[in-house]
PDB file of C-alpha atoms in Angstrom:
ATOM      1  CA  MET E   1     -44.412   2.350 148.831  1.00 76.00           C
ATOM      2  CA  PHE E   2     -42.637   5.909 149.514  1.00 81.00           C
ATOM      3  CA  LEU E   3     -39.317   4.332 150.068  1.00 82.00           C
ATOM      4  CA  SER E   4     -39.484   2.439 146.931  1.00 86.00           C
ATOM      5  CA  CYS E   5     -40.501   5.409 144.717  1.00 88.00           C
ATOM      6  CA  PRO E   6     -38.373   6.771 141.914  1.00 91.00           C
ATOM      7  CA  THR E   7     -37.852  10.109 143.819  1.00 92.00           C
ATOM      8  CA  VAL E   8     -36.513   8.279 146.973  1.00 92.00           C
ATOM      9  CA  LEU E   9     -34.464   5.971 145.057  1.00 95.00           C
ATOM     10  CA  SER E  10     -32.732   8.835 143.189  1.00 96.00           C
ATOM     11  CA  ALA E  11     -32.065  10.502 146.399  1.00 95.00           C
ATOM     12  CA  LYS E  12     -30.616   7.433 147.920  1.00 96.00           C
ATOM     13  CA  LYS E  13     -28.219   7.138 144.800  1.00 97.00           C
ATOM     14  CA  ILE E  14     -27.097  10.701 145.470  1.00 97.00           C
ATOM     15  CA  PHE E  15     -25.893   9.720 148.888  1.00 97.00           C
ATOM     16  CA  ASP E  16     -24.182   6.739 147.429  1.00 96.00           C
ATOM     17  CA  LYS E  17     -22.250   9.098 145.086  1.00 95.00           C
ATOM     18  CA  ALA E  18     -21.867  11.846 147.636  1.00 95.00           C
ATOM     19  CA  LYS E  19     -18.016  11.675 147.203  1.00 94.00           C
ATOM     20  CA  SER E  20     -18.207  12.988 143.779  1.00 95.00           C
ATOM     21  CA  ILE E  21     -18.923  16.707 142.883  1.00 96.00           C
ATOM     22  CA  LEU E  22     -22.700  17.151 142.876  1.00 97.00           C
ATOM     23  CA  THR E  23     -25.053  19.666 141.245  1.00 97.00           C
ATOM     24  CA  ILE E  24     -26.779  21.985 143.297  1.00 97.00           C
ATOM     25  CA  HIS E  25     -29.954  20.247 142.096  1.00 96.00           C
ATOM     26  CA  LYS E  26     -28.617  17.043 143.421  1.00 97.00           C
ATOM     27  CA  MET E  27     -27.458  18.336 146.525  1.00 97.00           C
ATOM     28  CA  CYS E  28     -30.698  19.957 147.185  1.00 95.00           C
ATOM     29  CA  GLU E  29     -32.484  16.521 146.369  1.00 95.00           C
ATOM     30  CA  ALA E  30     -30.592  14.901 148.946  1.00 97.00           C
ATOM     31  CA  ARG E  31     -31.065  17.763 151.536  1.00 95.00           C
ATOM     32  CA  ASP E  32     -34.981  17.411 150.953  1.00 93.00           C
ATOM     33  CA  TYR E  33     -34.948  13.678 151.270  1.00 94.00           C
ATOM     34  CA  LEU E  34     -32.832  13.791 154.408  1.00 95.00           C
ATOM     35  CA  ILE E  35     -35.433  16.620 155.908  1.00 92.00           C
ATOM     36  CA  THR E  36     -38.207  14.308 154.849  1.00 89.00           C
ATOM     37  CA  LEU E  37     -36.965  11.180 156.237  1.00 92.00           C
ATOM     38  CA  VAL E  38     -36.193  12.873 159.618  1.00 90.00           C
ATOM     39  CA  SER E  39     -39.459  14.274 159.952  1.00 87.00           C
ATOM     40  CA  LEU E  40     -41.273  11.160 159.086  1.00 87.00           C
ATOM     41  CA  LYS E  41     -39.079   8.917 161.462  1.00 89.00           C
ATOM     42  CA  THR E  42     -39.010  11.109 164.334  1.00 86.00           C
ATOM     43  CA  GLY E  43     -41.987  13.514 164.176  1.00 82.00           C
ATOM     44  CA  THR E  44     -39.473  16.429 164.396  1.00 79.00           C
ATOM     45  CA  ARG E  45     -40.945  19.733 163.727  1.00 74.00           C
ATOM     46  CA  PRO E  46     -39.734  21.672 160.798  1.00 75.00           C
ATOM     47  CA  GLY E  47     -38.666  24.559 162.719  1.00 75.00           C
ATOM     48  CA  ALA E  48     -36.334  22.491 164.680  1.00 81.00           C
ATOM     49  CA  LEU E  49     -34.716  21.040 161.575  1.00 87.00           C
ATOM     50  CA  GLU E  50     -34.519  24.764 160.186  1.00 86.00           C
ATOM     51  CA  ASN E  51     -32.498  25.822 163.251  1.00 87.00           C
ATOM     52  CA  LEU E  52     -30.247  22.622 163.372  1.00 90.00           C
ATOM     53  CA  LYS E  53     -26.622  23.661 163.655  1.00 91.00           C
ATOM     54  CA  LEU E  54     -23.386  21.988 162.550  1.00 93.00           C
ATOM     55  CA  GLN E  55     -22.282  22.620 165.948  1.00 92.00           C
ATOM     56  CA  GLU E  56     -25.252  20.943 167.582  1.00 90.00           C
ATOM     57  CA  TYR E  57     -24.488  17.855 165.329  1.00 92.00           C
ATOM     58  CA  PHE E  58     -20.962  17.566 166.484  1.00 94.00           C
ATOM     59  CA  ASN E  59     -21.774  18.252 170.215  1.00 91.00           C
ATOM     60  CA  ALA E  60     -24.514  15.559 170.071  1.00 92.00           C
ATOM     61  CA  ASN E  61     -24.304  12.939 172.919  1.00 91.00           C
ATOM     62  CA  THR E  62     -24.661   9.268 172.298  1.00 92.00           C
ATOM     63  CA  ASP E  63     -27.617   7.302 173.917  1.00 91.00           C
ATOM     64  CA  PRO E  64     -26.002   4.590 176.071  1.00 92.00           C
ATOM     65  CA  THR E  65     -28.905   2.097 175.367  1.00 92.00           C
ATOM     66  CA  THR E  66     -29.127   2.399 171.700  1.00 90.00           C
ATOM     67  CA  ASN E  67     -25.868   3.837 170.756  1.00 91.00           C
ATOM     68  CA  HIS E  68     -27.601   6.469 168.613  1.00 91.00           C
ATOM     69  CA  LYS E  69     -26.656  10.261 168.402  1.00 92.00           C
ATOM     70  CA  VAL E  70     -29.161  12.400 170.030  1.00 90.00           C
ATOM     71  CA  LEU E  71     -29.085  16.111 168.922  1.00 88.00           C
ATOM     72  CA  LEU E  72     -30.411  18.744 171.077  1.00 84.00           C
ATOM     73  CA  VAL E  73     -31.978  21.706 169.261  1.00 80.00           C
ATOM     74  CA  PRO E  74     -32.283  24.896 171.462  1.00 73.00           C
ATOM     75  CA  GLN E  75     -33.996  27.188 168.869  1.00 64.00           C
ATOM     76  CA  HIS E  76     -37.613  25.814 168.151  1.00 53.00           C
ATOM     77  CA  LYS E  77     -41.347  26.496 168.352  1.00 56.00           C
ATOM     78  CA  ARG E  78     -41.560  25.400 171.821  1.00 60.00           C
ATOM     79  CA  GLN E  79     -38.113  26.098 173.175  1.00 58.00           C
ATOM     80  CA  ASN E  80     -39.427  27.376 176.591  1.00 63.00           C
ATOM     81  CA  ASP E  81     -39.758  23.710 177.399  1.00 65.00           C
ATOM     82  CA  GLY E  82     -36.183  23.062 176.684  1.00 69.00           C
ATOM     83  CA  PRO E  83     -34.271  21.945 173.551  1.00 78.00           C
ATOM     84  CA  ALA E  84     -36.030  19.573 171.057  1.00 77.00           C
ATOM     85  CA  PRO E  85     -34.426  16.188 171.019  1.00 81.00           C
ATOM     86  CA  LEU E  86     -33.593  14.485 167.735  1.00 86.00           C
ATOM     87  CA  SER E  87     -32.601  10.817 167.882  1.00 89.00           C
ATOM     88  CA  LEU E  88     -30.817   9.385 164.938  1.00 94.00           C
ATOM     89  CA  ASP E  89     -31.437   5.632 164.173  1.00 94.00           C
ATOM     90  CA  ASP E  90     -28.708   3.895 162.217  1.00 94.00           C
ATOM     91  CA  GLU E  91     -30.127   4.903 158.898  1.00 96.00           C
ATOM     92  CA  LEU E  92     -30.443   8.521 159.834  1.00 96.00           C
ATOM     93  CA  GLN E  93     -27.047   8.508 161.383  1.00 94.00           C
ATOM     94  CA  GLU E  94     -25.294   7.207 158.298  1.00 96.00           C
ATOM     95  CA  LEU E  95     -27.178   9.636 155.981  1.00 97.00           C
ATOM     96  CA  PHE E  96     -26.275  12.681 158.319  1.00 96.00           C
ATOM     97  CA  ASN E  97     -22.702  11.572 158.269  1.00 96.00           C
ATOM     98  CA  ILE E  98     -22.615  11.300 154.488  1.00 98.00           C
ATOM     99  CA  TYR E  99     -24.457  14.604 154.227  1.00 98.00           C
ATOM    100  CA  ILE E 100     -22.486  16.900 156.700  1.00 96.00           C
ATOM    101  CA  HIS E 101     -19.049  15.298 155.390  1.00 97.00           C
ATOM    102  CA  GLU E 102     -19.549  14.860 151.710  1.00 97.00           C
ATOM    103  CA  ILE E 103     -22.602  16.917 150.747  1.00 97.00           C
ATOM    104  CA  HIS E 104     -22.787  19.988 153.126  1.00 97.00           C
ATOM    105  CA  PRO E 105     -19.252  21.296 152.186  1.00 96.00           C
ATOM    106  CA  GLN E 106     -20.123  21.430 148.503  1.00 97.00           C
ATOM    107  CA  PHE E 107     -22.893  24.019 148.865  1.00 97.00           C
ATOM    108  CA  PRO E 108     -21.606  27.537 147.763  1.00 96.00           C
ATOM    109  CA  LEU E 109     -19.713  30.043 150.063  1.00 94.00           C
ATOM    110  CA  PRO E 110     -20.451  31.669 152.336  1.00 90.00           C
ATOM    111  CA  ARG E 111     -22.449  28.918 154.068  1.00 92.00           C
ATOM    112  CA  GLY E 112     -24.819  29.340 156.860  1.00 91.00           C
ATOM    113  CA  ALA E 113     -24.216  27.735 160.405  1.00 91.00           C
ATOM    114  CA  THR E 114     -27.250  25.463 159.673  1.00 93.00           C
ATOM    115  CA  ILE E 115     -27.184  21.976 158.519  1.00 94.00           C
ATOM    116  CA  PHE E 116     -29.887  22.360 155.913  1.00 94.00           C
ATOM    117  CA  LEU E 117     -28.975  25.174 153.463  1.00 95.00           C
ATOM    118  CA  ARG E 118     -30.588  26.852 150.414  1.00 95.00           C
ATOM    119  CA  SER E 119     -29.126  26.290 147.120  1.00 95.00           C
ATOM    120  CA  ASP E 120     -27.037  29.493 147.477  1.00 96.00           C
ATOM    121  CA  GLY E 121     -25.666  28.228 150.731  1.00 95.00           C
ATOM    122  CA  THR E 122     -27.447  30.442 153.159  1.00 95.00           C
ATOM    123  CA  SER E 123     -29.432  29.196 155.901  1.00 92.00           C
ATOM    124  CA  PHE E 124     -33.144  29.089 155.354  1.00 88.00           C
ATOM    125  CA  GLN E 125     -35.094  31.882 156.686  1.00 84.00           C
ATOM    126  CA  HIS E 126     -37.872  31.312 159.513  1.00 80.00           C
ATOM    127  CA  GLY E 127     -40.709  29.226 158.066  1.00 76.00           C
ATOM    128  CA  CYS E 128     -39.201  28.292 154.690  1.00 80.00           C
ATOM    129  CA  ILE E 129     -37.870  24.654 155.342  1.00 77.00           C
ATOM    130  CA  SER E 130     -41.360  23.528 156.122  1.00 75.00           C
ATOM    131  CA  LYS E 131     -41.887  23.961 152.365  1.00 78.00           C
ATOM    132  CA  ARG E 132     -39.570  21.332 151.623  1.00 80.00           C
ATOM    133  CA  LEU E 133     -41.184  18.440 153.178  1.00 74.00           C
ATOM    134  CA  PRO E 134     -44.556  18.751 151.215  1.00 77.00           C
ATOM    135  CA  GLU E 135     -42.538  19.466 148.011  1.00 81.00           C
ATOM    136  CA  PHE E 136     -40.722  16.184 148.319  1.00 78.00           C
ATOM    137  CA  TRP E 137     -43.727  14.292 149.245  1.00 77.00           C
ATOM    138  CA  LYS E 138     -45.471  15.675 146.310  1.00 79.00           C
ATOM    139  CA  LYS E 139     -42.575  14.726 143.808  1.00 80.00           C
ATOM    140  CA  SER E 140     -42.754  11.177 145.333  1.00 81.00           C
ATOM    141  CA  ASN E 141     -46.096  10.924 143.670  1.00 76.00           C
ATOM    142  CA  VAL E 142     -47.203   8.688 146.726  1.00 75.00           C
ATOM    143  CA  ARG E 143     -50.741   9.856 147.892  1.00 74.00           C
ATOM    144  CA  PRO E 144     -50.571  13.147 146.127  1.00 68.00           C
ATOM    145  CA  ASP E 145     -53.931  13.947 147.617  1.00 74.00           C
ATOM    146  CA  ILE E 146     -52.475  14.323 151.130  1.00 72.00           C
ATOM    147  CA  ARG E 147     -50.395  17.170 152.376  1.00 68.00           C
ATOM    148  CA  VAL E 148     -47.580  16.239 154.538  1.00 65.00           C
TER     149      VAL E 148
END
């Protein structure tokens, strides 16, 4: 139901057209979809996504069994336990590639070092990215009675 709702279908179209120049609104819609999908598929906490840096994406190792990228995020809530692993399946890997190579460079300069940026191109402040997932979920109108 979630994957076929108009909000998700609109975001998927943005990824399909990412090679063209996008509005800030479209870039943020794509960003919020990717944040939501990563959180739902991997269970990754928002803080790890908030601190995920481009360099960590480019330095990611590949799991020899699945051939999927595994990103290690050193800055997160439980960083004393080591970096938070973020394993990308085929769909997430494809969306990340599009986002990083086509959408991210369109955010305004100067850009923050993180992958997920605010509409002004800066990195999210501590605790702010966690608002993106419930907002996207609410827009999807799938079970609006539940806060995700």
